[in-house]
Amino acid sequence: MVHTIFWIIIGIVIFDYLLEKFLDYLNYTSIQDTIPDQLEGIYDEEKYRKSQQYEKTNLAFSMVTSTFSFIIILVLLFADGFAFLDNYVSNITHNEYLRALLFFGIFGLSMDIITIPFQIYGIFVIEEKFGFNKTTVHTFIIDKFKGLLIGALIGGVLLVFIMWAWSETGNWFWLIVMGGISAFSIFMTMFYSRLIVPLFNKQTPLEEGSLKLAIVNFSEKAGFKIDNIFIIDGSKRSTKANAYFSGLGHKKRIVLYDTLISELKESEIVAVLAHEVGHYKLKHVYLGLLLSLLQSALMIGLLFFAISKPELSFAIGATSPSFYMGLVAFGLLFSPISTIIGIMLNMVSRKHEYQADSFANSYGYGVELIDGLIVLSVSSLSNLTPHWLYVFFHYSHPTLLQRKNAIMKQQGGDSI
Ligand SMILES: [Zn+2]
């Protein structure tokens, strides 16, 4: 049984890696040197060539990083790396909670440290070369520390909570953990913009002026009260632009990147905002939260059955079973299920994107929205012709051409 679980884990790790590489390969095959007809009028020759180079560079880089992680995980499994760390922390303390915290702390930190060269290369070489990088070394280092601290704090609290529930609450485990995670998710959804974002970025309320006036005009038409519009200093790290909706109820806010404001025309910004309001009006925020809770419910349910089996710890080399070794094995075994859930969540998300686009279009902002998306796609050298299977697995948004066609269709025009 222990051997079987070990080989199932190895099989899953290899399958995951091959699947990712296959999807990357499919995208690689869609790279073309000359501009395809469907992108005429979107990309000019030079920008198009640059976008294909960017795609090639990123695929090659992903090949290196994912192969590196793949080898590390295989070495850890075949050379009993997890068992080594288990022994090490067991010699430090007998307290189960401290051992688990040390185990994941050391593991997480080491994995982060050995991948730092890749992170540096990605930002300071690739993004720099293509003109996107704005991150300074200082920002990079500070971000690293803050990220690790927040990760350790949130991860540590959740780990201790789940372990406590496991050892103290018996058959109530599922219900209590689910209750805790739901409360935490709702809290984070509501306060993310107030608690986490300010640690990394500055958010300033949108100033009075013609943009604000145009937005107020739209919101009156749409019957939506927008009193929390913030500009975030995304330009601190990258030239790439974005906009998003966050929070629930009266804590809701729309966040626009400063890079978006500087690149788009006023009507295009209002169109992007109309799309974001669409997400809110159509209850996508609540649906998204509900789906992520369903995902947690499934995972905790399976964890409840799996974690009591000592074979899980033994499969990755433990000499005596422990919660954290079981959790590592469970995490590896759960990966195919999480891939399937990821695909389903992306399908829902792409549907929501079409609906939010359609909402913006129904207020007369369809053309401006597409124009705005084209500007953003071109300036971020997006790959506009990804392979459909890659889109199916990984894209949370439909491609630009798909969105453009959907809006054209609604307007009764010919799709391109
Ligand atoms: Zn959207």
Short mmCIF file of C-alpha atoms in Angstrom, two decimals, residues 23 42 62 74 87 102 118 169 176 188 206 277 287 301 303 339 349 390:
data_model
loop_
_atom_site.label_atom_id
_atom_site.label_comp_id
_atom_site.label_asym_id
_atom_site.label_seq_id
_atom_site.Cartn_x
_atom_site.Cartn_y
_atom_site.Cartn_z
CA LEU A 23 0.43 22.82 -23.33
CA ILE A 42 -4.52 45.33 -33.87
CA SER A 62 9.09 28.45 -18.13
CA LEU A 74 11.65 14.11 -7.67
CA ASN A 87 13.76 13.91 11.38
CA LEU A 102 9.16 24.43 11.60
CA PHE A 118 14.76 32.69 -11.35
CA THR A 169 -12.85 18.14 17.47
CA ILE A 176 -15.36 23.45 12.27
CA MET A 188 -10.19 38.57 3.51
CA LEU A 206 -9.89 59.24 -7.74
CA VAL A 277 -19.45 47.23 -12.39
CA LEU A 287 -20.39 33.55 -6.93
CA GLY A 301 -13.68 16.53 3.22
CA LEU A 303 -8.37 15.59 3.82
CA THR A 339 -6.21 20.79 -11.88
CA SER A 349 -14.61 32.92 -14.96
CA TYR A 390 -3.97 26.18 -23.48
#
